[in-house]
Tab-separated table of C-alpha atoms in Angstrom:
chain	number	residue	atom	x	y	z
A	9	UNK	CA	145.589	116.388	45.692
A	10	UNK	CA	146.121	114.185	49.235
A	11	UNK	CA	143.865	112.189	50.188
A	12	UNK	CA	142.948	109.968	53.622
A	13	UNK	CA	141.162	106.716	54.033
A	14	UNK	CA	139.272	106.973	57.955
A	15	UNK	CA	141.464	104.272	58.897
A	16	UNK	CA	144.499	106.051	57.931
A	17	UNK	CA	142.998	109.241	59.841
A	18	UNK	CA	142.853	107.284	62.949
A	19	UNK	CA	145.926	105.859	62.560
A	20	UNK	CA	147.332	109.245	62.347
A	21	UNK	CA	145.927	109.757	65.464
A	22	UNK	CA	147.530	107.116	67.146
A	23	UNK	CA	150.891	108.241	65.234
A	24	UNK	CA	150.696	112.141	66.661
A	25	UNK	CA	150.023	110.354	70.411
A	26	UNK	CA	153.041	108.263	70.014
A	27	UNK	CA	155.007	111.453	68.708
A	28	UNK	CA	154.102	112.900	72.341
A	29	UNK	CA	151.563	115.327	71.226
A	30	UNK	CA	148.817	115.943	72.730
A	31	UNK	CA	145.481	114.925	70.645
A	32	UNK	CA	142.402	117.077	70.970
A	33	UNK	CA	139.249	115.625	68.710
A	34	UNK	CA	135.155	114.812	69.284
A	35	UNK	CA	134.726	112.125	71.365
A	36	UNK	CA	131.744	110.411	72.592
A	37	UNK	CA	131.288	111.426	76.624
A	38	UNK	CA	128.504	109.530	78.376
A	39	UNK	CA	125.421	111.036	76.036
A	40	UNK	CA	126.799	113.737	74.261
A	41	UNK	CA	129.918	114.724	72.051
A	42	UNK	CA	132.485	116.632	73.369
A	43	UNK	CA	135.992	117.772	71.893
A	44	UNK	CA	138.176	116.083	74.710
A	45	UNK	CA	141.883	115.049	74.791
A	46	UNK	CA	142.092	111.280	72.679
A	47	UNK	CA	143.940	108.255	73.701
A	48	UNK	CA	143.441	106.484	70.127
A	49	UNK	CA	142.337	107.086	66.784
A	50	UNK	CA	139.590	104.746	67.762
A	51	UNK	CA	137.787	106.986	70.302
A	52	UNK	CA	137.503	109.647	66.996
A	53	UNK	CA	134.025	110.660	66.920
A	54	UNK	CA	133.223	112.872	63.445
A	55	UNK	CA	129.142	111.996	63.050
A	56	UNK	CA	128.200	115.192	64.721
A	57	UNK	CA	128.989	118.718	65.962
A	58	UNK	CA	130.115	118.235	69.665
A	59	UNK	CA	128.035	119.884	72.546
A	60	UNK	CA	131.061	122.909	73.763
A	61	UNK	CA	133.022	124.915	71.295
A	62	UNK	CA	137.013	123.962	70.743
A	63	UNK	CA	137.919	127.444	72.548
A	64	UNK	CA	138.961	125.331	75.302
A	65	UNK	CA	142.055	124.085	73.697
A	66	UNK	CA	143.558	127.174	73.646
A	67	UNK	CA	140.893	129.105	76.615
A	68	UNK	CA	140.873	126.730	79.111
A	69	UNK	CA	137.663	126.710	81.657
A	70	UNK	CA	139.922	127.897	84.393
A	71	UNK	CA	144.224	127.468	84.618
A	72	UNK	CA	146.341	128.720	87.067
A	73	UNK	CA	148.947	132.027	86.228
A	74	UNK	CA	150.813	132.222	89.490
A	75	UNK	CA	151.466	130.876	92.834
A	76	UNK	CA	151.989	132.626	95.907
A	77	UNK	CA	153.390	131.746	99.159
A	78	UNK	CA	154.507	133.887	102.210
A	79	UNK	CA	158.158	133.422	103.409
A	80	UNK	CA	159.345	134.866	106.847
A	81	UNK	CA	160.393	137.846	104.950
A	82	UNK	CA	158.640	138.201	101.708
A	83	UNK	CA	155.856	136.970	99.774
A	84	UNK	CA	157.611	134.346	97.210
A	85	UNK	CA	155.606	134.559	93.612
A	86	UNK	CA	156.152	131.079	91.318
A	87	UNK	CA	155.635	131.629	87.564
A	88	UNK	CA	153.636	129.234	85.581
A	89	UNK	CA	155.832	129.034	82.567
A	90	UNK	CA	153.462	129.078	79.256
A	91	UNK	CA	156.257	126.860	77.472
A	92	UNK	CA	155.415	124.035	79.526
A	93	UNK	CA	152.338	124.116	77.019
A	94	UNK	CA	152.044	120.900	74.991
A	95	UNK	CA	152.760	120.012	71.710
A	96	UNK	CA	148.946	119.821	70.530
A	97	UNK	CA	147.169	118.729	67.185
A	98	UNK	CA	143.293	119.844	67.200
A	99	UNK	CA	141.654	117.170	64.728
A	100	UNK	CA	138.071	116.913	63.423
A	101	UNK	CA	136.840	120.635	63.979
A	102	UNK	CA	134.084	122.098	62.521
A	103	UNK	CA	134.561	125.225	60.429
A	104	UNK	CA	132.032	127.094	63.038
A	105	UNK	CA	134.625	126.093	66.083
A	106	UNK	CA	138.107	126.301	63.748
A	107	UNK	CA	136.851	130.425	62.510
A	108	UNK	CA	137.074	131.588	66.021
A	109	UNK	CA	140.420	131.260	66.483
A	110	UNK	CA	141.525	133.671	64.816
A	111	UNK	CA	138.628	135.993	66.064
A	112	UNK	CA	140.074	135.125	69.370
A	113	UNK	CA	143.375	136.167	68.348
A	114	UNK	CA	142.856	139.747	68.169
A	115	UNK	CA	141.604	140.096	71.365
A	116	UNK	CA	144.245	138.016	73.716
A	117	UNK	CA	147.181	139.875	71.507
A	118	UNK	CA	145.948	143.322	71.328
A	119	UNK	CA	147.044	145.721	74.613
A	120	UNK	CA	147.965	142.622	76.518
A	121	UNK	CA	149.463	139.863	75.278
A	122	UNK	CA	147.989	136.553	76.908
A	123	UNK	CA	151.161	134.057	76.348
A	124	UNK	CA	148.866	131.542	77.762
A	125	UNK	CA	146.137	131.660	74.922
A	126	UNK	CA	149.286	132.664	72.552
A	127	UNK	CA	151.580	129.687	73.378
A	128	UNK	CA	148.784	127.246	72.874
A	129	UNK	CA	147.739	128.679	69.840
A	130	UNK	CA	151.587	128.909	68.180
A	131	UNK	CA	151.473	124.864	69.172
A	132	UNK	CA	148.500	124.089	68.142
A	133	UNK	CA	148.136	122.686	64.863
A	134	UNK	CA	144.342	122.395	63.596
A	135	UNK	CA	142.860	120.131	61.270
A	136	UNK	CA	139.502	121.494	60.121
A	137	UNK	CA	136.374	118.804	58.623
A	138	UNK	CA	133.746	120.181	55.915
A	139	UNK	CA	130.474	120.013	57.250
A	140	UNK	CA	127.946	117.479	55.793
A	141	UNK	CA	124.986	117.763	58.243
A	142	UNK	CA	123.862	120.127	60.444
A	143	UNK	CA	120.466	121.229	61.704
A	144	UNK	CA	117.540	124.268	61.943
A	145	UNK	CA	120.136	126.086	64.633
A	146	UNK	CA	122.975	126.162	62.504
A	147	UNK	CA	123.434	129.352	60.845
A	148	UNK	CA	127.162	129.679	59.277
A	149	UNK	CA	126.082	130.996	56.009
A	150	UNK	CA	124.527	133.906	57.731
A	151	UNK	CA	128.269	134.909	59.296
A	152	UNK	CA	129.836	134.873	56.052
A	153	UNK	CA	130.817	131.519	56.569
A	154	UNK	CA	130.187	127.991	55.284
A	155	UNK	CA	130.535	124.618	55.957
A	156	UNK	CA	133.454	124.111	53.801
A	157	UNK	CA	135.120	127.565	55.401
A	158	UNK	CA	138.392	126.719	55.696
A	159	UNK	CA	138.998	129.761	57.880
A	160	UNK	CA	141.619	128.958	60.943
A	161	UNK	CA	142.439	125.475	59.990
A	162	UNK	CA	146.196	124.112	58.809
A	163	UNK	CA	145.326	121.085	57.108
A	164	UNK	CA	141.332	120.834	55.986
A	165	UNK	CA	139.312	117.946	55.040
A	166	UNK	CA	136.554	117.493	52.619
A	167	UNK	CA	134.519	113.846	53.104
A	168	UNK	CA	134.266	112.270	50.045
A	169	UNK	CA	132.278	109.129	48.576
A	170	UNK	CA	133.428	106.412	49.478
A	171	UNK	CA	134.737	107.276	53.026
A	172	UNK	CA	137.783	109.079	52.071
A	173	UNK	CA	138.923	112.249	52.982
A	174	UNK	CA	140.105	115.123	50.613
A	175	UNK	CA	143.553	116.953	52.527
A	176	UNK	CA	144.236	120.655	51.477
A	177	UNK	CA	146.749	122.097	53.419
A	178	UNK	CA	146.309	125.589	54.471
A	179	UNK	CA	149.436	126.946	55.895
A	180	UNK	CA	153.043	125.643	56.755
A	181	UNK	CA	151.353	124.074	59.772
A	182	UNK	CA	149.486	121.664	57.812
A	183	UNK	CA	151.946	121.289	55.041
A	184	UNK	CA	154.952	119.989	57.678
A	185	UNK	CA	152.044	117.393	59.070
A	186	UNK	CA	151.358	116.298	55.727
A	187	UNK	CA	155.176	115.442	55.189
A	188	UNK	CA	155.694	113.804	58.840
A	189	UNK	CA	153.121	111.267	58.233
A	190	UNK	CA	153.147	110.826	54.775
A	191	UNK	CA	153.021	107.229	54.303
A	192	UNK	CA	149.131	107.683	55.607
A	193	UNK	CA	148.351	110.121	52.974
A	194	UNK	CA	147.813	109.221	49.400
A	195	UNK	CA	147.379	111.158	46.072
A	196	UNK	CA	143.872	110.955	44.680
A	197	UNK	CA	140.576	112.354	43.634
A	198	UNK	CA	137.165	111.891	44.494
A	199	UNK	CA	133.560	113.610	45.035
A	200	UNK	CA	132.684	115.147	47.813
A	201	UNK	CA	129.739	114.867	50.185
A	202	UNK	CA	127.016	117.058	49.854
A	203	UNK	CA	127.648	119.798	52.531
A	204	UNK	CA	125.285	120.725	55.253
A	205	UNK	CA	122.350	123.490	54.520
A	206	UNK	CA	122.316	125.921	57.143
A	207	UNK	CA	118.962	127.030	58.070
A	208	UNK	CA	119.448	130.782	58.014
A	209	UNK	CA	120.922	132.222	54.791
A	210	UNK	CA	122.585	136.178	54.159
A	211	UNK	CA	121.472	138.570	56.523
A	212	UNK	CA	123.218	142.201	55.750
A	213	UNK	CA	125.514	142.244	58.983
A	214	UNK	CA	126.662	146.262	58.328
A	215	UNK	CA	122.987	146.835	58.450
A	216	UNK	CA	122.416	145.084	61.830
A	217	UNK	CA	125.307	146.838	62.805
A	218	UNK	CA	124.333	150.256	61.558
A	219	UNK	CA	120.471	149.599	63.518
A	220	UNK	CA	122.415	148.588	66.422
A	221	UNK	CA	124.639	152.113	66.363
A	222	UNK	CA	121.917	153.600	66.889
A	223	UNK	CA	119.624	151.776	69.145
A	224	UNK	CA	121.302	151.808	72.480
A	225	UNK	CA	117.852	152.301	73.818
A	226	UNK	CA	115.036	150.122	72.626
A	227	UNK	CA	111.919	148.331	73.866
A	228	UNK	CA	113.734	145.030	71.983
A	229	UNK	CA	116.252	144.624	74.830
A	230	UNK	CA	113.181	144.530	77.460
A	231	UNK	CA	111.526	141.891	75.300
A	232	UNK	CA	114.235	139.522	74.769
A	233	UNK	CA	115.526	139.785	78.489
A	234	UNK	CA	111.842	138.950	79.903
A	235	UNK	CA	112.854	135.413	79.302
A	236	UNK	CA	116.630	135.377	79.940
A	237	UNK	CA	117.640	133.621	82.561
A	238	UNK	CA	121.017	134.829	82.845
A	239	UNK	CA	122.477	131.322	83.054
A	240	UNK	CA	125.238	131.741	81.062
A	241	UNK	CA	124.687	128.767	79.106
A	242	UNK	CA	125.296	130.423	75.723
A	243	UNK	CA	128.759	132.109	76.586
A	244	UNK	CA	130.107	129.078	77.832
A	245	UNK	CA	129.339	127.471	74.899
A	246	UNK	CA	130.082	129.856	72.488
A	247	UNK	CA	133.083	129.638	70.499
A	248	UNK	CA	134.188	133.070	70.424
A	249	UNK	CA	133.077	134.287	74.074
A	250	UNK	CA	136.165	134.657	75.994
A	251	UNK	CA	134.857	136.780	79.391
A	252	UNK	CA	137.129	136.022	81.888
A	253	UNK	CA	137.748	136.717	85.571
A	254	UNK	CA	140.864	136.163	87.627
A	255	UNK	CA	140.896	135.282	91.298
A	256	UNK	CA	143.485	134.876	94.378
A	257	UNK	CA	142.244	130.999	95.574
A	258	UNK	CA	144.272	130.027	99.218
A	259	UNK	CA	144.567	131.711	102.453
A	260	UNK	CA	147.317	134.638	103.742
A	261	UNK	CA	150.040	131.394	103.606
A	262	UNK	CA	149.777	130.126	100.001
A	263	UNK	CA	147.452	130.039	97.472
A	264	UNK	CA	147.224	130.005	93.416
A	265	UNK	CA	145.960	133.299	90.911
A	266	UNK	CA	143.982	131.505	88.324
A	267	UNK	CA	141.871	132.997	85.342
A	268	UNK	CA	138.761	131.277	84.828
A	269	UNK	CA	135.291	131.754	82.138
A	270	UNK	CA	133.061	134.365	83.475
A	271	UNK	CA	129.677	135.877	81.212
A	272	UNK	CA	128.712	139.018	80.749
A	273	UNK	CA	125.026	137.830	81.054
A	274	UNK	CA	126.076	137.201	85.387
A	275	UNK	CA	124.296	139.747	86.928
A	276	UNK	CA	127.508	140.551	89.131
A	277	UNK	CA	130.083	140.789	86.344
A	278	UNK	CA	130.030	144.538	86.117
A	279	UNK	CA	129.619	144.533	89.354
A	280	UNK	CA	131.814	147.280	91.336
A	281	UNK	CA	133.947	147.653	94.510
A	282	UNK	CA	131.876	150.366	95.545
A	283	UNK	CA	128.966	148.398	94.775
A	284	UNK	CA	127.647	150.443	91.641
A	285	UNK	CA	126.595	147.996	88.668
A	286	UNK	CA	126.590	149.608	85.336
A	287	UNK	CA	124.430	146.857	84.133
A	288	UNK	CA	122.311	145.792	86.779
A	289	UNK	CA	119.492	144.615	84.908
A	290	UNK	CA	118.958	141.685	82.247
A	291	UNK	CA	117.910	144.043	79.535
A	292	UNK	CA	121.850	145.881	79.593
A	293	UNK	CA	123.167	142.691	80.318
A	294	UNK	CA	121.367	140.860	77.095
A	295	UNK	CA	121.999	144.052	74.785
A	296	UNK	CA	125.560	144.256	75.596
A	297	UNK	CA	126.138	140.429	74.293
A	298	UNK	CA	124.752	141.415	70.809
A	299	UNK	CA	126.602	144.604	70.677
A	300	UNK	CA	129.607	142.769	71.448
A	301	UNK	CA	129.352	140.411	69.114
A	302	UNK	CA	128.083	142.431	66.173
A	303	UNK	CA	128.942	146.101	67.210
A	304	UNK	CA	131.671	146.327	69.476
A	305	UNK	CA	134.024	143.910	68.342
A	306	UNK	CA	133.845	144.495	64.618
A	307	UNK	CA	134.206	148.672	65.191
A	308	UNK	CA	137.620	147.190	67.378
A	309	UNK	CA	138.774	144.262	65.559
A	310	UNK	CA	136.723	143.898	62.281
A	311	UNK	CA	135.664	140.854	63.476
A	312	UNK	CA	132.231	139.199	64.901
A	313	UNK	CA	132.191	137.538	67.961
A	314	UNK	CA	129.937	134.709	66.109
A	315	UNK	CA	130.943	132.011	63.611
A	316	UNK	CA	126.778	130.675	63.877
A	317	UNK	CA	127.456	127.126	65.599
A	318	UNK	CA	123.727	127.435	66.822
A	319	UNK	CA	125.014	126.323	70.041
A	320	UNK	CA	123.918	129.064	72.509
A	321	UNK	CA	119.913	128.376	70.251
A	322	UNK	CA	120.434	124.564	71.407
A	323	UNK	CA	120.927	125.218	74.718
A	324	UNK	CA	119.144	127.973	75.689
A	325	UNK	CA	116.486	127.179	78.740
A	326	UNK	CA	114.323	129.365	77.500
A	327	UNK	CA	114.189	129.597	74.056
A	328	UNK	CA	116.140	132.709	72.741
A	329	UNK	CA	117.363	132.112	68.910
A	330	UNK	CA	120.323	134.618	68.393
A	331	UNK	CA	119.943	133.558	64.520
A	332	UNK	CA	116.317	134.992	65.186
A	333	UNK	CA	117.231	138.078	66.854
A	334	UNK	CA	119.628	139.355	64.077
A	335	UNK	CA	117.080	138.203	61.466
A	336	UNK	CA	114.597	141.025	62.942
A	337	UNK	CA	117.272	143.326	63.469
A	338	UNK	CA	117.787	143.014	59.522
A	339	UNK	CA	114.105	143.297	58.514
A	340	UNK	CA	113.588	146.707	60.459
């Protein structure tokens, strides 16, 4: 077994800079914690689950695909090359953030293939960290998760006594890392941290499923969307959400396509040319997020769209506890 002192972990951060990689880890921003690009091991923040989901690493908020630009006798179209994409090690991400990778996966490489999300993801390298703490809107377990899920990660760490960290490599990924920098690892043993309790337990997820197969229509979508503000706030955060939309930016001269986050709880994003709206009310708009997550995706992908960080419960204006929902979706 490989183990890591913290010092040595930040020193490996400070070696994968030098190597020219790109660093992505929790760092402290103003108030809050937020997974943000490092410039030392010393800015490496692991006390607490940061604020927005690690999606961005490999879903940007918005990134241009092409540029256009009219000539005298044809428009002229520049390619943004996807292998321009850095070299990038993800370090310090919580099994709820480091699961929805792969959920994501299915998705961007399924009838399209998004070599944007694709490219990042073949060079991204992910170190995932066990979960010690966590709080009432945490609700892993209830996913089929925990906070020792290894799930998505290359190289995982336990925390251990003492201030160590157990390393289990996961793939070929993690393995390679573990031989570059090997002078920072050492063999050892030690006992682990208690993990983190999340505050929902099982719920039967083929049940909620099954109840949600076959209520399309019911007076729970009206409740629940009386409050909703349609904000967005919990798709943004989300680690699995990935609505996007792509607009032209510039004039008739030159201008840049660029894909940016868009929610399914906007009231204009099924909005159509013609001016039709499918879902033109918060009620379709709020029952279409849970059947995405827990009906839609998993009849497509056999996935959920929901690895239960609690963040969309934290941040909600308004109150709305997903965990909640589902729990009285199971008891019906």
């Amino acid at each position: 077994m490989k183990t890591i002192t913290e010092q040595n972990l930040r020193a490996l951060v400070d070696a994968l800079i030098s190597d020219g990689k790109r660093v992505v880890g929790p760092r402290v921003a103003g108030t809050m914690t937020l997974y943000e690009p490092l410039t030392g091991g010393a800015e490496l923040a692991l006390g607490e689950l940061p604020r927005r989901s690690a999606k961005e690493t490999f879903l940007p908020l918005c990134e241009t695909i092409l540029t256009y630009e009219q000539g005298k006798e044809a428009v002229h179209l520049g390619d943004v090359d996807p292998v321009r994409l850095p070299e990038t090690v993800l370090i310090g991400a919580r099994p709820c953030d480091v699961a929805a990778a792969p959920v994501l996966d299915a998705v961007f490489s399924w009838d399209y293939r998004d070599e944007f999300f694709l490219e990042r993801r073949r060079k991204t390298t992910i170190i995932g960290l066990a979960c010690t703490g966590g709080d009432d809107a945490c609700f892993c377990t209830a996913m089929g998760l925990s906070p020792a899920d290894s799930t998505g990660s290359d190289l995982f760490l336990t925390p251990l006594k003492g201030g160590s960290f157990r390393c289990d490599a996961i793939t070929d990924k993690g393995t390679a890392l573990l031989a570059a920098h090997a002078g920072l690892f050492a063999d050892g043993t030690g006992e682990p941290l208690p993990l983190a309790e999340p505050a929902l337990g099982a719920l039967d997820l083929e049940k909620i499923r099954a109840w949600l197969d076959g209520h399309f229509e019911d007076p729970l979508w009206e409740e629940i969307a009386a409050r909703c503000a349609g904000c967005g706030a919990c798709a943004f955060l989300c680690p699995a959400c990935h609505c996007f939309d792509i607009v032209d930016e510039g004039g008739t001269a030159k201008g840049a396509r660029r894909k940016s986050w868009d929610a399914c709880g906007f009231g204009k994003f099924t909005n159509h040319a013609s001016g039709h709206n499918p879902r033109d009310v918060q009620p379709q708009r709020y029952r279409n997020r849970i059947m995405h997550k827990f009906k839609y995706y998993v009849d497509k992908f056999d996935q959920r769209l929901c690895t239960g960080c609690g963040r969309c419960i934290r941040a909600c204006p308004v109150g709305i506890d997903i965990a909640a929902v589902l729990e009285e979706i199971n008891d019906k």
